[in-house]
PDB file of C-alpha atoms in Angstrom:
ATOM      1  CA  MET A1485      -0.201  -0.468   0.194  1.00 58.00           C
ATOM      2  CA  SER A1486       1.776   3.359  -1.021  1.00 69.00           C
ATOM      3  CA  ALA A1487       1.537   6.615   1.334  1.00 85.00           C
ATOM      4  CA  ARG A1488      -0.609   9.133   0.831  1.00 94.00           C
ATOM      5  CA  THR A1489       0.244  12.788   0.191  1.00 96.00           C
ATOM      6  CA  LEU A1490      -0.592  14.966   2.243  1.00 97.00           C
ATOM      7  CA  THR A1491      -1.267  18.663   1.594  1.00 98.00           C
ATOM      8  CA  PHE A1492      -0.031  21.445   3.986  1.00 98.00           C
ATOM      9  CA  GLU A1493      -1.896  25.392   4.052  1.00 98.00           C
ATOM     10  CA  ILE A1494       0.433  26.953   5.813  1.00 98.00           C
ATOM     11  CA  PHE A1495      -0.400  30.965   7.130  1.00 98.00           C
ATOM     12  CA  ARG A1496       2.795  32.524   5.420  1.00 98.00           C
ATOM     13  CA  TYR A1497       3.465  36.652   7.065  1.00 98.00           C
ATOM     14  CA  ASP A1498       6.728  38.271   8.107  1.00 97.00           C
ATOM     15  CA  PRO A1499       5.088  41.564   9.656  1.00 97.00           C
ATOM     16  CA  PHE A1500       9.457  43.054  10.062  1.00 95.00           C
ATOM     17  CA  ASP A1501       8.585  43.232   6.052  1.00 96.00           C
ATOM     18  CA  PRO A1502       6.390  45.847   5.132  1.00 95.00           C
ATOM     19  CA  GLU A1503       5.915  44.751   1.741  1.00 95.00           C
ATOM     20  CA  ASP A1504       4.728  41.451   2.911  1.00 96.00           C
ATOM     21  CA  LYS A1505       1.643  40.519   3.374  1.00 96.00           C
ATOM     22  CA  PRO A1506      -0.402  37.840   5.312  1.00 97.00           C
ATOM     23  CA  THR A1507      -1.025  34.680   2.297  1.00 97.00           C
ATOM     24  CA  THR A1508      -0.847  31.346   2.999  1.00 97.00           C
ATOM     25  CA  GLN A1509       1.265  28.964   1.067  1.00 98.00           C
ATOM     26  CA  GLN A1510       0.737  25.010   0.245  1.00 98.00           C
ATOM     27  CA  TYR A1511       2.781  22.448   0.444  1.00 98.00           C
ATOM     28  CA  GLN A1512       2.646  19.290  -0.663  1.00 97.00           C
ATOM     29  CA  LEU A1513       4.689  16.004   1.518  1.00 96.00           C
ATOM     30  CA  GLU A1514       4.975  11.547   1.016  1.00 96.00           C
ATOM     31  CA  GLU A1515       3.708  10.689   4.326  1.00 96.00           C
ATOM     32  CA  ALA A1516       5.640   8.634   6.674  1.00 95.00           C
ATOM     33  CA  PRO A1517       4.049   6.572   9.575  1.00 94.00           C
ATOM     34  CA  GLY A1518       4.391   7.640  12.650  1.00 95.00           C
ATOM     35  CA  MET A1519       4.782  11.075  11.286  1.00 97.00           C
ATOM     36  CA  THR A1520       4.077  14.180  13.381  1.00 97.00           C
ATOM     37  CA  VAL A1521       2.829  17.679  11.846  1.00 98.00           C
ATOM     38  CA  PHE A1522       6.430  18.669  13.298  1.00 97.00           C
ATOM     39  CA  VAL A1523       8.611  16.093  12.062  1.00 97.00           C
ATOM     40  CA  ALA A1524       6.284  17.413   8.645  1.00 98.00           C
ATOM     41  CA  LEU A1525       7.150  21.120   8.931  1.00 98.00           C
ATOM     42  CA  LYS A1526      10.996  20.140   9.730  1.00 97.00           C
ATOM     43  CA  LEU A1527      10.514  17.280   6.193  1.00 97.00           C
ATOM     44  CA  ILE A1528       8.903  20.592   4.592  1.00 98.00           C
ATOM     45  CA  ARG A1529      12.377  23.085   5.594  1.00 97.00           C
ATOM     46  CA  GLU A1530      14.543  20.770   4.278  1.00 97.00           C
ATOM     47  CA  THR A1531      13.540  19.827   1.428  1.00 97.00           C
ATOM     48  CA  GLN A1532      10.838  22.612  -0.142  1.00 97.00           C
ATOM     49  CA  ASP A1533      11.239  25.595   1.582  1.00 97.00           C
ATOM     50  CA  PRO A1534      14.503  26.912   3.774  1.00 97.00           C
ATOM     51  CA  SER A1535      12.182  30.280   5.181  1.00 97.00           C
ATOM     52  CA  LEU A1536       9.667  28.619   6.290  1.00 98.00           C
ATOM     53  CA  GLN A1537       9.671  29.850  10.111  1.00 97.00           C
ATOM     54  CA  PHE A1538       7.845  27.894  13.875  1.00 97.00           C
ATOM     55  CA  ASP A1539      10.047  27.394  16.611  1.00 96.00           C
ATOM     56  CA  PHE A1540      10.838  23.953  18.706  1.00 94.00           C
ATOM     57  CA  VAL A1541      13.337  22.845  20.800  1.00 93.00           C
ATOM     58  CA  CYS A1542      12.176  19.235  22.961  1.00 92.00           C
ATOM     59  CA  ARG A1543      10.258  16.903  20.459  1.00 89.00           C
ATOM     60  CA  ALA A1544       8.759  16.052  23.427  1.00 91.00           C
ATOM     61  CA  GLY A1545       5.609  17.599  24.656  1.00 93.00           C
ATOM     62  CA  ILE A1546       7.413  19.580  27.576  1.00 94.00           C
ATOM     63  CA  CYS A1547       8.652  22.795  26.178  1.00 94.00           C
ATOM     64  CA  GLY A1548       5.356  24.592  24.576  1.00 95.00           C
ATOM     65  CA  SER A1549       7.372  25.700  21.607  1.00 96.00           C
ATOM     66  CA  CYS A1550       5.217  24.132  18.691  1.00 97.00           C
ATOM     67  CA  ALA A1551       2.496  24.608  19.207  1.00 98.00           C
ATOM     68  CA  MET A1552       0.455  26.050  17.334  1.00 98.00           C
ATOM     69  CA  VAL A1553      -2.567  25.885  15.602  1.00 98.00           C
ATOM     70  CA  ILE A1554      -3.507  22.897  13.201  1.00 98.00           C
ATOM     71  CA  ASN A1555      -7.416  22.738  11.383  1.00 98.00           C
ATOM     72  CA  GLY A1556      -8.731  25.071  14.035  1.00 96.00           C
ATOM     73  CA  LYS A1557      -6.984  24.260  17.102  1.00 97.00           C
ATOM     74  CA  PRO A1558      -4.745  24.794  19.542  1.00 98.00           C
ATOM     75  CA  THR A1559      -1.699  22.566  20.765  1.00 98.00           C
ATOM     76  CA  LEU A1560       1.631  20.996  20.040  1.00 98.00           C
ATOM     77  CA  ALA A1561       3.337  19.327  16.402  1.00 98.00           C
ATOM     78  CA  CYS A1562       5.279  17.769  18.226  1.00 97.00           C
ATOM     79  CA  ARG A1563       2.337  15.789  19.683  1.00 96.00           C
ATOM     80  CA  THR A1564       0.426  15.587  16.904  1.00 97.00           C
ATOM     81  CA  LEU A1565      -0.209  12.987  14.578  1.00 97.00           C
ATOM     82  CA  THR A1566      -0.788  13.922  10.626  1.00 97.00           C
ATOM     83  CA  SER A1567      -2.666  10.445  11.173  1.00 96.00           C
ATOM     84  CA  GLN A1568      -5.580  11.565  12.516  1.00 95.00           C
ATOM     85  CA  TYR A1569      -6.392  13.760   9.520  1.00 96.00           C
ATOM     86  CA  GLU A1570      -8.221  11.610   7.373  1.00 93.00           C
ATOM     87  CA  GLY A1571      -8.709  14.161   4.932  1.00 92.00           C
ATOM     88  CA  GLY A1572      -5.197  14.519   4.149  1.00 95.00           C
ATOM     89  CA  THR A1573      -5.465  18.637   4.242  1.00 97.00           C
ATOM     90  CA  ILE A1574      -3.431  20.498   7.134  1.00 98.00           C
ATOM     91  CA  LYS A1575      -4.285  24.429   8.212  1.00 98.00           C
ATOM     92  CA  LEU A1576      -0.514  25.282  10.194  1.00 98.00           C
ATOM     93  CA  MET A1577      -1.861  28.841  11.490  1.00 98.00           C
ATOM     94  CA  PRO A1578       0.084  30.376  14.665  1.00 98.00           C
ATOM     95  CA  LEU A1579      -1.126  30.552  17.555  1.00 97.00           C
ATOM     96  CA  PRO A1580      -3.667  33.908  18.574  1.00 96.00           C
ATOM     97  CA  GLY A1581      -2.743  36.184  21.181  1.00 93.00           C
ATOM     98  CA  PHE A1582       1.046  36.498  21.597  1.00 96.00           C
ATOM     99  CA  GLU A1583       3.255  38.989  19.338  1.00 96.00           C
ATOM    100  CA  LEU A1584       4.218  36.983  15.747  1.00 98.00           C
ATOM    101  CA  ILE A1585       7.617  36.670  14.988  1.00 98.00           C
ATOM    102  CA  GLY A1586       6.650  35.219  11.487  1.00 98.00           C
ATOM    103  CA  ASP A1587       5.156  32.655   9.743  1.00 98.00           C
ATOM    104  CA  LEU A1588       4.271  30.188  12.496  1.00 98.00           C
ATOM    105  CA  SER A1589       6.503  31.415  15.513  1.00 98.00           C
ATOM    106  CA  VAL A1590       5.032  34.218  17.758  1.00 98.00           C
ATOM    107  CA  ASN A1591       6.967  35.651  21.132  1.00 97.00           C
ATOM    108  CA  THR A1592       4.806  33.424  24.323  1.00 96.00           C
ATOM    109  CA  GLY A1593       8.357  33.967  26.254  1.00 95.00           C
ATOM    110  CA  LYS A1594       7.628  37.445  26.099  1.00 96.00           C
ATOM    111  CA  PHE A1595       4.979  37.182  27.207  1.00 96.00           C
ATOM    112  CA  MET A1596       4.681  34.654  30.560  1.00 97.00           C
ATOM    113  CA  ARG A1597       7.848  36.336  31.207  1.00 96.00           C
ATOM    114  CA  SER A1598       5.544  39.547  31.161  1.00 96.00           C
ATOM    115  CA  LEU A1599       2.623  37.756  33.371  1.00 96.00           C
ATOM    116  CA  SER A1600       4.910  35.768  35.542  1.00 97.00           C
ATOM    117  CA  GLU A1601       5.893  39.497  36.628  1.00 97.00           C
ATOM    118  CA  ARG A1602       2.795  41.141  36.869  1.00 96.00           C
ATOM    119  CA  VAL A1603       1.191  38.043  39.592  1.00 96.00           C
ATOM    120  CA  GLY A1604       4.816  37.826  41.548  1.00 96.00           C
ATOM    121  CA  ALA A1605       4.609  34.524  40.160  1.00 96.00           C
ATOM    122  CA  TRP A1606       7.380  33.813  42.910  1.00 95.00           C
ATOM    123  CA  LEU A1607       7.724  32.817  46.932  1.00 93.00           C
ATOM    124  CA  HIS A1608       6.973  35.920  49.476  1.00 94.00           C
ATOM    125  CA  ARG A1609       8.513  35.686  52.705  1.00 89.00           C
ATOM    126  CA  GLU A1610       8.298  37.454  55.456  1.00 83.00           C
ATOM    127  CA  LYS A1611      11.721  37.719  55.924  1.00 79.00           C
ATOM    128  CA  GLU A1612      15.094  36.310  53.833  1.00 79.00           C
ATOM    129  CA  HIS A1613      15.595  32.708  53.377  1.00 74.00           C
ATOM    130  CA  ASN A1614      18.470  31.313  55.756  1.00 79.00           C
ATOM    131  CA  ILE A1615      19.613  28.819  52.914  1.00 80.00           C
ATOM    132  CA  ASP A1616      21.584  26.765  55.786  1.00 84.00           C
ATOM    133  CA  ALA A1617      18.091  26.335  57.514  1.00 82.00           C
ATOM    134  CA  MET A1618      16.535  22.617  57.103  1.00 83.00           C
ATOM    135  CA  GLU A1619      14.581  22.185  54.722  1.00 80.00           C
ATOM    136  CA  GLN A1620      11.186  23.279  55.755  1.00 81.00           C
ATOM    137  CA  LYS A1621       8.319  19.666  55.468  1.00 87.00           C
ATOM    138  CA  MET A1622       5.147  19.900  53.120  1.00 90.00           C
ATOM    139  CA  ASP A1623       2.218  17.453  53.572  1.00 93.00           C
ATOM    140  CA  PRO A1624       2.192  15.210  50.514  1.00 94.00           C
ATOM    141  CA  HIS A1625      -0.684  16.117  49.435  1.00 95.00           C
ATOM    142  CA  LEU A1626      -0.066  20.366  49.976  1.00 95.00           C
ATOM    143  CA  ALA A1627       3.113  19.170  47.718  1.00 95.00           C
ATOM    144  CA  GLU A1628       1.152  17.145  44.349  1.00 95.00           C
ATOM    145  CA  SER A1629      -1.166  19.649  44.125  1.00 94.00           C
ATOM    146  CA  ILE A1630       1.314  22.476  44.084  1.00 95.00           C
ATOM    147  CA  TYR A1631       2.692  19.847  41.822  1.00 95.00           C
ATOM    148  CA  GLU A1632       0.072  19.949  39.252  1.00 95.00           C
ATOM    149  CA  THR A1633       0.147  23.571  39.066  1.00 95.00           C
ATOM    150  CA  ASP A1634       3.832  23.448  37.906  1.00 95.00           C
ATOM    151  CA  ARG A1635       3.278  20.807  35.281  1.00 96.00           C
ATOM    152  CA  CYS A1636       2.228  24.294  32.440  1.00 97.00           C
ATOM    153  CA  ILE A1637       4.903  24.565  30.105  1.00 97.00           C
ATOM    154  CA  GLU A1638       3.409  27.117  29.875  1.00 97.00           C
ATOM    155  CA  CYS A1639       3.189  26.860  26.103  1.00 97.00           C
ATOM    156  CA  GLY A1640      -0.298  28.928  25.265  1.00 97.00           C
ATOM    157  CA  CYS A1641      -2.522  26.962  24.612  1.00 97.00           C
ATOM    158  CA  CYS A1642      -5.424  27.814  27.251  1.00 97.00           C
ATOM    159  CA  VAL A1643      -4.508  31.426  26.191  1.00 96.00           C
ATOM    160  CA  ALA A1644      -5.519  31.163  22.473  1.00 97.00           C
ATOM    161  CA  GLY A1645      -8.577  28.639  23.212  1.00 96.00           C
ATOM    162  CA  CYS A1646      -9.810  31.705  25.563  1.00 96.00           C
ATOM    163  CA  ALA A1647     -11.966  33.184  24.206  1.00 94.00           C
ATOM    164  CA  THR A1648     -11.945  36.192  26.799  1.00 95.00           C
ATOM    165  CA  ALA A1649      -8.354  36.598  26.282  1.00 94.00           C
ATOM    166  CA  GLN A1650      -9.195  36.667  22.619  1.00 92.00           C
ATOM    167  CA  MET A1651     -11.087  39.925  23.703  1.00 92.00           C
ATOM    168  CA  ARG A1652      -9.532  41.541  25.944  1.00 92.00           C
ATOM    169  CA  GLU A1653      -5.490  41.308  26.512  1.00 91.00           C
ATOM    170  CA  THR A1654      -4.982  42.379  30.396  1.00 94.00           C
ATOM    171  CA  PHE A1655      -7.395  40.069  30.750  1.00 96.00           C
ATOM    172  CA  LEU A1656      -4.529  37.352  32.872  1.00 95.00           C
ATOM    173  CA  GLY A1657      -6.133  33.942  31.279  1.00 95.00           C
ATOM    174  CA  ALA A1658      -5.643  30.224  32.621  1.00 96.00           C
ATOM    175  CA  VAL A1659      -2.130  29.938  32.009  1.00 97.00           C
ATOM    176  CA  GLY A1660      -1.991  33.837  35.591  1.00 97.00           C
ATOM    177  CA  PHE A1661      -4.447  31.873  37.547  1.00 97.00           C
ATOM    178  CA  ASN A1662      -2.598  28.959  37.407  1.00 97.00           C
ATOM    179  CA  LYS A1663       0.635  30.320  38.568  1.00 97.00           C
ATOM    180  CA  VAL A1664      -1.169  32.174  41.179  1.00 97.00           C
ATOM    181  CA  ALA A1665      -2.679  29.523  42.405  1.00 96.00           C
ATOM    182  CA  ARG A1666       0.400  27.280  42.670  1.00 96.00           C
ATOM    183  CA  PHE A1667       2.186  30.584  45.633  1.00 96.00           C
ATOM    184  CA  ALA A1668      -1.571  30.459  46.979  1.00 95.00           C
ATOM    185  CA  LEU A1669      -1.284  26.933  47.503  1.00 95.00           C
ATOM    186  CA  ASP A1670       2.086  27.055  48.636  1.00 95.00           C
ATOM    187  CA  ASP A1671       2.671  27.488  52.737  1.00 91.00           C
ATOM    188  CA  ARG A1672       5.386  28.926  52.035  1.00 90.00           C
ATOM    189  CA  ASP A1673       4.727  31.657  50.269  1.00 93.00           C
ATOM    190  CA  HIS A1674       3.315  34.460  52.986  1.00 93.00           C
ATOM    191  CA  ARG A1675       1.087  36.623  51.101  1.00 94.00           C
ATOM    192  CA  SER A1676      -1.895  37.465  52.336  1.00 92.00           C
ATOM    193  CA  VAL A1677      -5.969  36.876  50.692  1.00 92.00           C
ATOM    194  CA  ASP A1678      -5.836  40.306  49.884  1.00 92.00           C
ATOM    195  CA  ASP A1679      -3.097  40.275  48.351  1.00 94.00           C
ATOM    196  CA  PHE A1680      -4.489  37.995  45.993  1.00 93.00           C
ATOM    197  CA  TYR A1681      -7.595  40.280  45.248  1.00 92.00           C
ATOM    198  CA  HIS A1682      -5.367  43.069  44.186  1.00 92.00           C
ATOM    199  CA  ILE A1683      -4.217  40.392  41.546  1.00 93.00           C
ATOM    200  CA  ILE A1684      -6.988  38.457  40.274  1.00 94.00           C
ATOM    201  CA  GLY A1685      -9.844  40.315  41.942  1.00 91.00           C
ATOM    202  CA  ASP A1686     -11.734  41.717  39.173  1.00 90.00           C
ATOM    203  CA  GLU A1687     -12.803  41.381  35.296  1.00 92.00           C
ATOM    204  CA  ASP A1688      -9.241  41.256  34.720  1.00 95.00           C
ATOM    205  CA  GLY A1689      -8.724  38.099  37.361  1.00 94.00           C
ATOM    206  CA  VAL A1690     -11.052  35.427  37.931  1.00 93.00           C
ATOM    207  CA  PHE A1691     -14.217  37.173  38.403  1.00 91.00           C
ATOM    208  CA  GLY A1692     -14.046  38.025  34.356  1.00 93.00           C
ATOM    209  CA  CYS A1693     -13.659  34.067  33.252  1.00 94.00           C
ATOM    210  CA  MET A1694     -16.697  33.322  31.487  1.00 92.00           C
ATOM    211  CA  THR A1695     -16.142  29.660  32.090  1.00 89.00           C
ATOM    212  CA  LEU A1696     -16.167  28.047  28.989  1.00 91.00           C
ATOM    213  CA  LEU A1697     -12.910  26.442  29.260  1.00 91.00           C
ATOM    214  CA  GLY A1698     -11.523  26.775  26.488  1.00 94.00           C
ATOM    215  CA  CYS A1699      -7.902  26.430  28.080  1.00 95.00           C
ATOM    216  CA  ALA A1700      -9.507  23.053  29.983  1.00 94.00           C
ATOM    217  CA  ASP A1701     -10.503  22.123  26.548  1.00 95.00           C
ATOM    218  CA  ASN A1702      -6.607  22.198  24.507  1.00 96.00           C
ATOM    219  CA  CYS A1703      -4.231  21.966  27.328  1.00 97.00           C
ATOM    220  CA  PRO A1704      -1.366  19.369  25.845  1.00 96.00           C
ATOM    221  CA  LYS A1705      -0.943  18.231  29.210  1.00 96.00           C
ATOM    222  CA  ASP A1706      -4.503  17.968  30.570  1.00 95.00           C
ATOM    223  CA  LEU A1707      -3.812  20.636  33.705  1.00 96.00           C
ATOM    224  CA  ASN A1708      -7.097  21.249  35.225  1.00 94.00           C
ATOM    225  CA  HIS A1709      -7.844  24.517  34.997  1.00 95.00           C
ATOM    226  CA  GLN A1710     -11.528  24.545  36.192  1.00 93.00           C
ATOM    227  CA  ALA A1711     -10.582  23.644  39.929  1.00 93.00           C
ATOM    228  CA  GLN A1712      -7.668  26.336  39.670  1.00 94.00           C
ATOM    229  CA  ILE A1713     -10.145  28.653  38.480  1.00 94.00           C
ATOM    230  CA  GLY A1714     -12.543  27.591  41.514  1.00 93.00           C
ATOM    231  CA  TYR A1715     -10.083  26.733  43.792  1.00 94.00           C
ATOM    232  CA  LEU A1716      -9.045  30.464  43.258  1.00 94.00           C
ATOM    233  CA  ARG A1717     -12.712  31.510  43.331  1.00 93.00           C
ATOM    234  CA  ARG A1718     -13.363  30.016  46.828  1.00 91.00           C
ATOM    235  CA  LYS A1719     -10.919  31.825  48.291  1.00 89.00           C
ATOM    236  CA  LEU A1720     -11.449  35.217  47.451  1.00 89.00           C
ATOM    237  CA  ALA A1721     -15.678  34.795  47.902  1.00 83.00           C
ATOM    238  CA  LEU A1722     -15.523  35.719  51.620  1.00 72.00           C
ATOM    239  CA  HIS A1723     -12.821  38.785  50.715  1.00 68.00           C
ATOM    240  CA  PRO A1724     -14.789  41.627  52.539  1.00 63.00           C
ATOM    241  CA  ARG A1725     -14.160  44.287  49.152  1.00 60.00           C
ATOM    242  CA  ILE A1726     -17.077  41.763  47.494  1.00 53.00           C
ATOM    243  CA  LEU A1727     -19.487  41.470  50.510  1.00 47.00           C
TER     244      LEU A1727
END
């Protein structure tokens, strides 16, 4: 049985070229067993068009760099098999909501760094930590809950799949809520409910979420975003500012 021919319709645009305009370009490629969209893109760049821009690092679904919109769904190219598309036509677009570098490449790093600074994504302690002190014990269940939030690879798929984030650039989104929940859970972080209220207690925070759960539907790591949003809402529910 001969291998089928795949057709890729790929978004092309160089935002740094004032004369360039957004378009799509078709490429055809013979499918191989177990081929992923990432492997196909790599072959296209090596054998047909070296100017094609897309990102990758680990090729194992860990770094999140190869996130893009594949046939309308934000996901990771390295974990997406071409065999799942029966028609053989695969349309690739860059993630919306991020600064475009070129073609399928977007600047998620700039977005994630700004978000981390905005929510203070580090341990806030009342006094300087003594590096010579014995490591603080942690309840295993709490450690597991924190680990679940730390599984986020910051790929941006939740942002691309969130209707609120696409309508309002200032909305924190699921990745922002996940960062806040990680430190709100951690008993080594000395911030109060009032401190977290100032970060997420408005329409740009958890109370602006429409709970459409596009974040959960598109998360390649299957993080329980709904649980984190619910946890933060409950944490703030009795805050005196909203009573």
